[in-house]
Structures are given as structure tokens and as C-alpha cells.
Short mmCIF file of C-alpha atoms in Angstrom, two decimals:
data_model
loop_
_atom_site.label_atom_id
_atom_site.label_comp_id
_atom_site.label_asym_id
_atom_site.label_seq_id
_atom_site.Cartn_x
_atom_site.Cartn_y
_atom_site.Cartn_z
CA MET L 127 0.00 0.00 0.00
CA THR L 128 2.97 2.35 0.28
CA SER L 129 4.88 1.33 -2.83
CA THR L 130 5.98 3.96 -5.29
CA PRO L 131 3.12 4.86 -7.62
CA THR L 132 3.82 3.55 -11.08
CA ALA L 133 1.30 5.47 -13.13
CA ASP L 134 4.23 7.02 -15.05
CA PRO L 135 7.96 6.52 -15.19
CA THR L 136 9.66 8.73 -12.62
CA PRO L 137 11.60 11.53 -14.31
CA ASP L 138 15.26 12.00 -13.43
CA VAL L 139 15.72 15.11 -11.30
CA THR L 140 19.18 14.35 -9.98
CA THR L 141 20.94 16.99 -12.06
CA LEU L 142 18.48 19.81 -11.40
CA VAL L 143 19.43 22.73 -9.16
CA VAL L 144 16.88 23.49 -6.44
CA GLY L 145 16.60 27.01 -5.06
CA VAL L 146 14.81 27.70 -1.79
CA LEU L 147 13.45 31.22 -1.38
CA GLY L 148 13.06 31.95 2.29
CA GLY L 149 15.81 29.45 2.85
CA THR L 150 16.68 30.95 6.23
CA GLY L 151 13.31 30.11 7.81
CA PRO L 152 12.74 26.73 9.46
CA GLN L 153 10.71 25.17 6.63
CA GLY L 154 13.08 26.38 3.93
CA LYS L 155 16.16 25.33 5.86
CA GLY L 156 14.65 21.94 6.59
CA LEU L 157 13.82 21.25 2.95
CA ALA L 158 17.24 22.48 1.81
CA TYR L 159 18.95 20.20 4.32
CA ARG L 160 16.96 17.08 3.40
CA LEU L 161 17.29 17.60 -0.34
CA ALA L 162 21.02 18.29 -0.15
CA ALA L 163 21.55 15.32 2.16
CA ALA L 164 19.85 13.22 -0.53
CA GLY L 165 22.39 14.48 -3.07
CA GLN L 166 20.43 17.30 -4.71
CA GLN L 167 22.20 20.54 -5.59
CA VAL L 168 20.55 23.19 -3.42
CA LEU L 169 20.88 26.94 -3.09
CA VAL L 170 19.26 28.77 -0.21
CA GLY L 171 18.04 32.27 -0.85
CA SER L 172 17.30 35.18 1.42
CA ARG L 173 16.69 38.89 1.03
CA ASP L 174 20.18 39.33 2.43
CA ALA L 175 22.90 37.25 0.73
CA SER L 176 25.05 37.07 3.84
CA ARG L 177 22.20 35.59 5.88
CA ALA L 178 21.68 33.01 3.15
CA GLU L 179 25.37 32.14 3.23
CA SER L 180 25.25 31.73 7.01
CA ALA L 181 22.23 29.42 6.70
CA ALA L 182 24.02 27.41 4.01
CA ALA L 183 27.08 27.04 6.23
CA GLU L 184 24.91 25.93 9.15
CA LEU L 185 23.15 23.32 6.99
CA ASN L 186 26.42 22.09 5.52
CA ALA L 187 27.64 21.47 9.08
CA LEU L 188 24.39 19.64 9.85
CA ARG L 189 24.70 17.25 6.90
CA ALA L 190 28.20 16.36 8.09
CA GLY L 191 29.58 15.47 4.69
CA ALA L 192 26.51 13.61 3.39
CA GLY L 193 25.12 14.54 0.00
CA ALA L 194 25.85 17.77 -1.84
CA GLU L 195 27.28 21.13 -0.76
CA ILE L 196 24.60 23.79 -0.18
CA GLY L 197 25.17 27.26 -1.57
CA GLY L 198 23.58 30.56 -0.63
CA GLY L 199 22.74 33.90 -2.22
CA ASP L 200 20.16 36.62 -2.40
CA ASN L 201 16.71 35.52 -3.56
CA ALA L 202 17.07 36.95 -7.08
CA THR L 203 20.39 35.24 -7.70
CA VAL L 204 19.10 31.93 -6.39
CA ALA L 205 15.92 32.20 -8.50
CA ALA L 206 17.99 32.85 -11.60
CA LYS L 207 20.42 29.95 -11.01
CA ALA L 208 17.89 27.28 -10.02
CA ASP L 209 15.80 24.96 -12.20
CA ILE L 210 13.20 24.34 -9.51
CA VAL L 211 12.44 27.09 -7.02
CA ILE L 212 10.75 26.29 -3.70
CA VAL L 213 8.91 29.25 -2.18
CA ALA L 214 9.11 28.94 1.61
CA VAL L 215 8.69 32.55 2.68
CA PRO L 216 6.22 33.81 5.29
CA TRP L 217 2.76 34.43 3.83
CA GLU L 218 3.00 38.12 4.68
CA GLY L 219 5.79 38.70 2.16
CA HIS L 220 4.70 36.12 -0.40
CA GLY L 221 3.04 38.26 -3.06
CA ALA L 222 5.54 41.11 -2.97
CA LEU L 223 8.54 38.79 -3.23
CA LEU L 224 7.16 36.79 -6.14
CA GLU L 225 6.15 39.93 -8.01
CA SER L 226 9.69 41.27 -7.62
CA LEU L 227 11.19 38.02 -8.97
CA ARG L 228 8.84 37.53 -11.92
CA ASP L 229 11.55 37.84 -14.55
CA HIS L 230 14.03 35.66 -12.67
CA LEU L 231 11.40 32.95 -12.27
CA ALA L 232 10.25 32.93 -15.91
CA GLY L 233 10.48 29.43 -17.35
CA LYS L 234 11.22 27.85 -13.97
CA ILE L 235 9.26 25.32 -12.02
CA VAL L 236 8.02 27.09 -8.90
CA VAL L 237 6.97 25.01 -5.88
CA ASP L 238 4.84 26.96 -3.47
CA CYS L 239 4.73 25.49 0.06
CA VAL L 240 3.29 28.50 1.85
CA ASN L 241 0.33 28.04 4.22
CA PRO L 242 -1.67 31.23 4.80
CA LEU L 243 -2.67 30.71 8.43
CA GLY L 244 -3.77 32.89 11.29
CA PHE L 245 -3.35 32.06 14.96
CA ASP L 246 -5.38 32.98 18.01
CA LYS L 247 -5.95 31.46 21.43
CA GLN L 248 -8.00 28.64 19.84
CA GLY L 249 -5.11 27.66 17.60
CA ALA L 250 -4.55 27.96 13.85
CA TYR L 251 -7.07 28.74 11.15
CA ALA L 252 -7.00 29.30 7.40
CA LEU L 253 -6.79 32.87 6.19
CA ALA L 254 -8.96 34.01 3.29
CA VAL L 255 -6.83 34.61 0.19
CA ALA L 256 -8.23 36.74 -2.62
CA GLU L 257 -6.82 34.44 -5.31
CA GLY L 258 -8.07 31.34 -3.45
CA SER L 259 -4.73 30.09 -2.16
CA ALA L 260 -1.08 31.01 -1.92
CA ALA L 261 -0.40 28.77 -4.92
CA GLN L 262 -3.04 30.50 -7.03
CA GLN L 263 -1.62 33.86 -6.03
CA ALA L 264 1.78 32.64 -7.20
CA ALA L 265 0.31 31.44 -10.49
CA ALA L 266 -1.39 34.81 -11.01
CA LEU L 267 1.82 36.72 -10.30
CA LEU L 268 4.10 34.41 -12.32
CA PRO L 269 2.36 33.83 -15.66
CA ASP L 270 5.61 32.68 -17.28
CA SER L 271 6.52 30.12 -14.60
CA ARG L 272 5.29 26.56 -14.13
CA VAL L 273 3.68 26.95 -10.72
CA THR L 274 3.04 23.93 -8.52
CA ALA L 275 2.22 23.51 -4.83
CA ALA L 276 3.77 20.92 -2.52
CA PHE L 277 5.57 20.31 0.80
CA HIS L 278 2.83 21.93 2.91
CA HIS L 279 2.55 19.43 5.72
CA ILE L 280 6.03 18.45 6.79
CA SER L 281 7.32 19.38 10.19
CA ALA L 282 10.33 21.68 10.15
CA VAL L 283 11.35 20.12 13.46
CA LEU L 284 11.62 16.69 11.85
CA LEU L 285 13.26 18.05 8.70
CA LEU L 286 16.02 19.73 10.68
CA ASP L 287 16.68 16.90 13.13
CA PRO L 288 19.70 14.91 11.90
CA GLU L 289 18.74 12.10 14.32
CA VAL L 290 15.59 11.50 12.21
CA PRO L 291 16.84 9.25 9.39
CA GLN L 292 13.66 9.34 7.33
CA ILE L 293 10.31 11.08 7.33
CA ASP L 294 7.46 8.74 6.48
CA THR L 295 4.95 11.02 4.82
CA ASP L 296 3.43 11.80 1.45
CA ILE L 297 3.88 15.09 -0.33
CA LEU L 298 0.72 16.23 -2.09
CA VAL L 299 1.73 17.87 -5.38
CA LEU L 300 -0.70 20.16 -7.21
CA GLY L 301 -0.51 21.96 -10.50
CA GLU L 302 -1.84 22.39 -14.02
CA ASP L 303 1.30 21.19 -15.80
CA ARG L 304 1.78 17.42 -15.78
CA GLY L 305 5.48 17.62 -16.55
CA ALA L 306 6.05 20.01 -13.68
CA THR L 307 4.04 18.04 -11.12
CA ASP L 308 5.82 14.84 -12.16
CA LEU L 309 9.21 16.49 -11.59
CA VAL L 310 8.19 17.87 -8.20
CA ALA L 311 6.81 14.50 -7.16
CA ALA L 312 10.10 12.90 -8.18
CA LEU L 313 12.00 15.53 -6.20
CA ALA L 314 9.93 14.77 -3.09
CA GLY L 315 10.67 11.09 -3.59
CA ARG L 316 14.39 11.72 -3.20
CA ILE L 317 13.95 12.40 0.52
CA PRO L 318 13.97 9.10 2.43
CA GLY L 319 10.47 8.12 3.54
CA MET L 320 8.66 10.59 1.31
CA ARG L 321 6.52 9.98 -1.75
CA GLY L 322 5.22 12.66 -4.08
CA ILE L 323 1.54 12.14 -4.91
CA TYR L 324 -0.30 14.14 -7.55
CA ALA L 325 -3.33 15.63 -5.80
CA GLY L 326 -5.10 17.89 -8.25
CA ARG L 327 -5.15 21.29 -9.86
CA LEU L 328 -4.28 24.60 -8.24
CA ARG L 329 -7.96 25.45 -7.77
CA ASN L 330 -7.87 22.71 -5.13
CA ALA L 331 -4.75 24.06 -3.40
CA HIS L 332 -6.58 26.07 -0.74
CA GLN L 333 -7.67 23.06 1.27
CA VAL L 334 -4.24 21.47 1.10
CA GLU L 335 -2.65 24.63 2.48
CA ALA L 336 -5.41 25.04 5.08
CA LEU L 337 -5.16 21.43 6.25
CA THR L 338 -1.98 22.49 8.01
CA ALA L 339 -4.24 24.13 10.62
CA ASN L 340 -5.80 20.72 11.30
CA LEU L 341 -2.40 19.09 11.60
CA ILE L 342 -1.45 21.74 14.16
CA SER L 343 -4.52 20.67 16.17
CA VAL L 344 -3.44 17.05 15.81
CA ASN L 345 0.03 17.94 17.02
CA ARG L 346 -1.35 19.66 20.11
CA ARG L 347 -3.71 16.84 21.01
CA TYR L 348 -1.37 13.91 20.38
CA LYS L 349 2.02 15.54 21.00
CA ALA L 350 3.03 14.61 17.46
CA HIS L 351 4.67 15.99 14.35
CA ALA L 352 1.80 14.91 12.15
CA GLY L 353 1.94 14.49 8.41
CA VAL L 354 -0.30 12.80 5.87
CA ARG L 355 -0.17 9.51 4.01
CA VAL L 356 -2.54 8.79 1.14
CA THR L 357 -3.90 5.26 1.44
CA ASP L 358 -4.49 2.79 -1.41
CA VAL L 359 -1.78 4.43 -3.59
CA MET M 17 3.23 4.69 14.03
CA THR M 18 -0.34 3.41 13.52
CA SER M 19 -1.16 2.40 17.09
CA THR M 20 -4.31 3.65 18.77
CA PRO M 21 -3.76 7.15 20.14
CA THR M 22 -3.65 7.03 23.93
CA ALA M 23 -4.13 10.68 24.81
CA ASP M 24 -7.38 9.75 26.57
CA PRO M 25 -9.16 6.55 27.55
CA THR M 26 -11.45 5.48 24.73
CA PRO M 27 -15.12 5.90 25.74
CA ASP M 28 -17.44 2.93 25.41
CA VAL M 29 -19.81 3.45 22.50
CA THR M 30 -20.97 -0.15 22.09
CA THR M 31 -24.45 0.46 23.49
CA LEU M 32 -25.18 3.64 21.54
CA VAL M 33 -27.68 3.63 18.68
CA VAL M 34 -26.37 5.19 15.47
CA GLY M 35 -28.79 6.75 13.01
CA VAL M 36 -27.74 7.47 9.43
CA LEU M 37 -29.71 10.23 7.69
CA GLY M 38 -29.46 9.72 3.97
CA GLY M 39 -28.94 6.07 4.71
CA THR M 40 -30.08 5.04 1.25
CA GLY M 41 -27.19 6.80 -0.53
CA PRO M 42 -23.88 5.01 -1.09
CA GLN M 43 -21.95 6.76 1.71
CA GLY M 44 -24.74 6.33 4.22
CA LYS M 45 -25.32 2.71 3.30
CA GLY M 46 -21.63 1.99 3.45
CA LEU M 47 -21.21 3.46 6.92
CA ALA M 48 -24.35 1.72 8.17
CA TYR M 49 -23.08 -1.60 6.86
CA ARG M 50 -19.61 -1.30 8.39
CA LEU M 51 -20.84 -0.10 11.77
CA ALA M 52 -23.51 -2.80 12.00
CA ALA M 53 -21.04 -5.45 10.90
CA ALA M 54 -18.82 -4.30 13.78
CA GLY M 55 -21.74 -4.87 16.17
CA GLN M 56 -23.16 -1.36 16.47
CA GLN M 57 -26.93 -0.84 16.55
CA VAL M 58 -27.72 1.12 13.39
CA LEU M 59 -30.87 2.66 11.95
CA VAL M 60 -30.90 3.94 8.38
CA GLY M 61 -33.12 6.90 7.65
CA SER M 62 -34.64 8.23 4.47
CA ARG M 63 -37.32 10.73 3.54
CA ASP M 64 -39.44 7.69 2.71
CA ALA M 65 -39.63 5.01 5.43
CA SER M 66 -40.20 2.19 2.96
CA ARG M 67 -37.03 3.10 1.03
CA ALA M 68 -35.13 3.07 4.31
CA GLU M 69 -36.53 -0.35 5.17
CA SER M 70 -35.49 -1.66 1.74
CA ALA M 71 -31.96 -0.33 2.26
CA ALA M 72 -31.83 -1.92 5.72
CA ALA M 73 -32.93 -5.26 4.29
CA GLU M 74 -30.28 -5.02 1.56
CA LEU M 75 -27.56 -4.24 4.10
CA ASN M 76 -28.69 -7.01 6.43
CA ALA M 77 -28.30 -9.43 3.54
CA LEU M 78 -24.83 -8.01 2.83
CA ARG M 79 -23.58 -8.51 6.39
CA ALA M 80 -24.70 -12.16 6.18
CA GLY M 81 -25.36 -12.61 9.87
CA ALA M 82 -22.33 -10.69 11.15
CA GLY M 83 -22.84 -8.02 13.78
CA ALA M 84 -26.16 -6.37 14.58
CA GLU M 85 -29.49 -6.17 12.75
CA ILE M 86 -29.97 -2.87 10.88
CA GLY M 87 -33.33 -1.11 11.15
CA GLY M 88 -34.90 1.54 8.93
CA GLY M 89 -37.34 4.41 9.21
CA ASP M 90 -38.08 7.92 8.07
CA ASN M 91 -35.40 10.48 8.91
CA ALA M 92 -37.35 12.06 11.78
CA THR M 93 -38.00 8.72 13.49
CA VAL M 94 -34.39 7.67 13.10
CA ALA M 95 -33.14 11.01 14.42
CA ALA M 96 -35.37 10.69 17.48
CA LYS M 97 -34.34 7.11 18.27
CA ALA M 98 -30.59 7.46 17.76
CA ASP M 99 -27.91 8.65 20.18
CA ILE M 100 -25.44 9.54 17.43
CA VAL M 101 -26.80 10.75 14.08
CA ILE M 102 -24.62 10.62 10.97
CA VAL M 103 -25.67 13.11 8.29
CA ALA M 104 -24.89 11.57 4.89
CA VAL M 105 -27.36 13.39 2.65
CA PRO M 106 -26.49 15.16 -0.61
CA TRP M 107 -25.25 18.70 -0.05
CA GLU M 108 -28.21 20.11 -1.98
CA GLY M 109 -30.71 18.98 0.66
CA HIS M 110 -28.45 19.38 3.69
CA GLY M 111 -29.66 22.64 5.19
CA ALA M 112 -33.38 22.07 4.65
CA LEU M 113 -33.28 18.57 6.14
CA LEU M 114 -31.38 19.62 9.25
CA GLU M 115 -33.64 22.60 9.81
CA SER M 116 -36.69 20.32 9.62
CA LEU M 117 -35.17 17.93 12.18
CA ARG M 118 -33.93 20.50 14.68
CA ASP M 119 -36.18 19.34 17.51
CA HIS M 120 -35.54 15.65 16.89
CA LEU M 121 -31.79 16.25 16.93
CA ALA M 122 -31.73 18.32 20.12
CA GLY M 123 -29.29 16.84 22.63
CA LYS M 124 -27.89 14.34 20.11
CA ILE M 125 -24.39 13.99 18.76
CA VAL M 126 -24.57 14.88 15.08
CA VAL M 127 -21.79 13.70 12.76
CA ASP M 128 -21.72 15.62 9.51
CA CYS M 129 -19.87 13.83 6.69
CA VAL M 130 -21.15 15.93 3.80
CA ASN M 131 -18.68 17.30 1.24
CA PRO M 132 -19.97 20.33 -0.67
CA LEU M 133 -18.36 19.71 -4.06
CA GLY M 134 -18.99 20.77 -7.61
CA PHE M 135 -17.94 18.82 -10.68
CA ASP M 136 -16.99 19.94 -14.18
CA LYS M 137 -14.85 18.53 -16.97
CA GLN M 138 -11.70 19.26 -14.94
CA GLY M 139 -12.95 17.17 -12.04
CA ALA M 140 -14.16 18.07 -8.57
CA TYR M 141 -13.80 21.35 -6.73
CA ALA M 142 -14.93 22.79 -3.40
CA LEU M 143 -18.11 24.82 -3.37
CA ALA M 144 -18.27 28.06 -1.41
CA VAL M 145 -20.51 27.66 1.66
CA ALA M 146 -21.90 30.76 3.34
CA GLU M 147 -21.33 29.34 6.83
CA GLY M 148 -17.80 28.17 5.88
CA SER M 149 -18.50 24.44 5.64
CA ALA M 150 -21.31 21.91 5.75
CA ALA M 151 -20.39 21.20 9.37
CA GLN M 152 -20.63 24.86 10.34
CA GLN M 153 -23.96 25.09 8.57
CA ALA M 154 -25.15 22.13 10.64
CA ALA M 155 -23.90 23.77 13.83
CA ALA M 156 -25.71 26.99 12.95
CA LEU M 157 -28.98 25.17 12.21
CA LEU M 158 -28.77 22.84 15.24
CA PRO M 159 -27.87 25.01 18.23
CA ASP M 160 -29.09 22.36 20.69
CA SER M 161 -27.12 19.46 19.15
CA ARG M 162 -23.48 18.48 19.66
CA VAL M 163 -22.28 18.87 16.08
CA THR M 164 -19.11 17.15 14.89
CA ALA M 165 -17.69 16.40 11.45
CA ALA M 166 -16.10 13.09 10.39
CA PHE M 167 -16.09 10.31 7.79
CA HIS M 168 -15.45 12.64 4.83
CA HIS M 169 -12.80 10.67 2.99
CA ILE M 170 -13.84 7.06 2.90
CA SER M 171 -14.75 5.40 -0.33
CA ALA M 172 -18.33 4.16 -0.52
CA VAL M 173 -17.09 1.49 -2.93
CA LEU M 174 -14.78 0.06 -0.27
CA LEU M 175 -17.35 0.46 2.49
CA LEU M 176 -19.94 -1.55 0.58
CA ASP M 177 -17.62 -4.30 -0.67
CA PRO M 178 -17.98 -7.31 1.63
CA GLU M 179 -14.78 -8.74 0.12
CA VAL M 180 -12.84 -5.87 1.73
CA PRO M 181 -12.24 -7.08 5.30
CA GLN M 182 -10.82 -3.84 6.65
CA ILE M 183 -10.30 -0.27 5.51
CA ASP M 184 -6.94 1.10 6.56
CA THR M 185 -7.60 4.80 6.94
CA ASP M 186 -7.94 7.49 9.56
CA ILE M 187 -11.14 9.37 10.25
CA LEU M 188 -10.53 13.04 10.98
CA VAL M 189 -12.98 14.12 13.67
CA LEU M 190 -13.72 17.80 14.23
CA GLY M 191 -15.85 19.64 16.74
CA GLU M 192 -16.02 22.04 19.66
CA ASP M 193 -17.16 19.50 22.25
CA ARG M 194 -14.42 17.21 23.54
CA GLY M 195 -16.84 14.59 24.83
CA ALA M 196 -18.58 14.42 21.47
CA THR M 197 -15.42 14.20 19.37
CA ASP M 198 -14.05 11.49 21.68
CA LEU M 199 -17.23 9.44 21.20
CA VAL M 200 -17.17 9.86 17.42
CA ALA M 201 -13.50 8.93 17.31
CA ALA M 202 -14.28 5.81 19.33
CA LEU M 203 -17.15 4.99 16.97
CA ALA M 204 -14.82 5.25 13.96
CA GLY M 205 -12.38 2.98 15.74
CA ARG M 206 -14.95 0.18 15.82
CA ILE M 207 -14.61 -0.33 12.06
CA PRO M 208 -11.65 -2.62 11.33
CA GLY M 209 -8.67 -0.65 10.00
CA MET M 210 -9.98 2.75 11.00
CA ARG M 211 -8.80 5.14 13.66
CA GLY M 212 -10.59 8.28 14.75
CA ILE M 213 -8.20 11.21 15.06
CA TYR M 214 -9.20 14.55 16.55
CA ALA M 215 -8.36 17.17 13.91
CA GLY M 216 -9.56 20.52 15.19
CA ARG M 217 -12.53 22.79 15.58
CA LEU M 218 -15.40 23.27 13.16
CA ARG M 219 -13.88 26.48 11.82
CA ASN M 220 -11.30 24.18 10.26
CA ALA M 221 -13.86 21.79 8.74
CA HIS M 222 -13.97 23.42 5.30
CA GLN M 223 -10.59 22.13 4.22
CA VAL M 224 -11.32 18.63 5.47
CA GLU M 225 -14.53 18.51 3.43
CA ALA M 226 -12.83 20.09 0.41
CA LEU M 227 -9.87 17.70 0.53
CA THR M 228 -12.25 15.12 -0.91
CA ALA M 229 -11.82 16.92 -4.24
CA ASN M 230 -8.09 16.22 -4.05
CA LEU M 231 -8.69 12.59 -3.22
CA ILE M 232 -10.91 12.34 -6.30
CA SER M 233 -7.95 13.61 -8.35
CA VAL M 234 -5.73 11.03 -6.67
CA ASN M 235 -8.25 8.30 -7.49
CA ARG M 236 -8.30 9.29 -11.16
CA ARG M 237 -4.53 9.47 -11.49
CA TYR M 238 -3.64 6.31 -9.57
CA LYS M 239 -6.79 4.23 -10.08
CA ALA M 240 -7.22 4.08 -6.32
CA HIS M 241 -9.80 4.48 -3.59
CA ALA M 242 -7.66 6.94 -1.67
CA GLY M 243 -8.03 7.81 1.97
CA VAL M 244 -5.83 9.56 4.49
CA ARG M 245 -3.59 8.40 7.32
CA VAL M 246 -2.15 10.85 9.80
CA THR M 247 1.51 10.05 10.42
CA ASP M 248 3.33 10.20 13.77
CA VAL M 249 0.10 9.56 15.74
#
């Protein structure tokens, strides 16, 4: 029940360069670390190049020689150098950053993993987004990019813990472009324990982003770092 | 990683009567069949009592002597007799039915499993609901009931297939009332393979309902009857 889906041959992503915008936040750092540890070439981006370089150095120490060297740079440089660009910035700065990088991201595969959430004393809840979801906002702002959505539900704590050898979870991958979603699913599959599962078009991204609020409730109740597996695939 | 959560002792639900409104549709029939096969007392309801009785007879034949006898009646009678009432009607009739049963449902635990979805040539998508979600609509219409939401993601095909001995999936249970969500989680846990997992308040029900659209995309792509497991719980 948890074998690799075989609907299509898995594309080879091993030579692609992955950029992580917001690569100095916990989610971005965690993804950069896991992908690099799996051998992927990764560049972490930040508004400030020196902060990105510090994060890269920290992650290179964490991987302790495993996998590939992580580089760092400002967001625009990283966007321009990468083949696949993961957007892991806070929701507050999401639209402005993507708009500023439109030209650098043209022709690239963009992977939005941003969850627009609010928090109050009752916990987390989904914010209303004019475009429907963070991913749809990205698609609207980046008409020349191949926008996908993925990596919403993985715990940054687990990602960044070198004592955790694998993370048994599925990565729901959404998008309009079959080639792009197949590549992103294959990228997810490089991280031990993870599978990439195609889960629909961007018009159905809102609920995938918002489900993170439910997982936060699960984490509180069960003292867990909850993720999602899709059954029967 | 798939053991029963032990955050709280599991309440005993074995003596509770479960009513299923819309018990003649595939989801309602499937849940009635599985719960009765597990030994739960179940009553299926329909607008028309004779249709409910026919469905009950069909399901009793399907369970072939296993578990408990299923009864049938009109929705109001079933609502009045049951302790826990599962709402499995089509979204189109959801609000009107619940409004008409307000008095019969007072004091009961209501379990909404309705997914407000639209369909077009690109597949399924989430409908906008004025109250936020079907579950929140139910809570607004039934101020004297203990409204929860659960059982959104299970395949009626699997539920109704007697050759399928167990369904390995988690049931996300939402609600404001801890006692009610604990009981519904325990009820879900009676069906072989299933676990009930608390997954937040009703304000976070929309995305759980809407995720069904994503699972429909998964089913199309992978020829599956997809469900969800929560990892690390």
C-alpha cells in the first residue's frame, strides 16, 4: 500500500538545481537540508545574501559530509540559477517577493509550500486569500513560470533533526502542468520516507494549504509531528 | 506509528444507537453496513420510510449474519431514536433537512460527513458555503445538538464491498465538544482498520470537506480508492 506509484515513469531530477526562497526560515532550511543530504544541488536564498550564506554554512555542518554542498545567495540570484524554485517565505511577504522576482522565475518550475494561516488562542485557522490560495496567487503573479504547490505538511522540526533518518509522509503535489508536477513528485521522492503524490489542480490548493491548521490541532492533542499519508496508492 | 492514540481513555460506544440520515445513498449505506457489521446498533433513515426499510434489508443481507441487525425508518423517526446521528445526505438537501429535524436532533451527537463539491470537466472542486462548511452550517442550524464532522474521505465502494475485510484509513474528527469528538473517534475505531483522530474545531472543517476533491484527483490518477492516514500519531 505504500509502494511507489507507477502510473508514469519517474523523471530524473538528480541533475536539477533546487533554489529555496526563504531558505533561512525553518521550513526552507529543513527542505534544503533534506534535499542536499539526498544528493540534490541546493541553493538557499534570502533577502540578504550574507544571511543566506550563514544558513548554508549551518546546513552544511548539519549534513556532516553527506550529500551535496549547499550554496547561498540573495533571492534573485538563487531564483535565476535554479531549475526548480521552492517558495518557503512567510505568507506576509509572499506576493511582494514573487512579483519582484517575476523575470528571474520565468520558465522555472516554482513550488509553493506557503500556508496562509492565522493564529489565536483557539489555535490555527485558514486565512482568506483573494486568489483562493497562496499557490493561485503565485500562479497569477508568475504567468511565465510553471507553478506547482507541494511540501505543505512536513514538520520543520523533523526536517532539521539529523537524528531522524527518514520522514514517512506523502507530499501532495498540485498543478496544471503534468510535466512540472511529475518532476516535483520525483524531487519529493528523493527524501527518504517521502513519496510525491499528484493531488489535483491549483484550484484545489486552498484546502491542502489550510489542512496544516488541522495538523497543528493534531500535534497539540497527540504531542506529534503529524503528516499525511494517502492510502491505497 | 499506527497504534491507537492514547491521549485519553477510549469511551465505550458499544451500546449507543447510530442513526444514518441519507442512509439510502452510497456513503450512508456503506457506513451503516460497516458499523452494524462491527456490532453497532444502526438505523438507516430516508425521507421515505419504505425506502429506508429496503436499504436496511439489503444491508442485512450483505452482512450475512455478522454483527447487529440494521433497522430503517423515516429520517425524523431515526433522528429521534438514535444517540449519534450521521448526516450523509447530498449537499443540496443538507440545510433544509437539518432545519426540519432541529427538535428531533436536540441533545444528540450529530456527525456531519457531507462534502460540498462541484464537478466539471476538470474534475471536482470545493463549493463556497456561506457558513464556511457543511459542518458549520449544521452547527448553525442545530444550536441544541453536539455537532461534529467526520467520515469525509472514505470510499463508498470500499465500504460496501464485503470482500474488503478492513479499511486502513484514519477518520478526521472535528468539533467544539471534547466529549462528542471522543465518542465519534471511538465509533470510527470500531470499524476494522480505521482510527478516529481529533483534527480541530469546526472552523477548520472546510478544508477537510474540500480535501475530498483532491482525493478524487488522486483516485483518477492512480486508479485508487484513496483515503488519508495521519503520520506520527
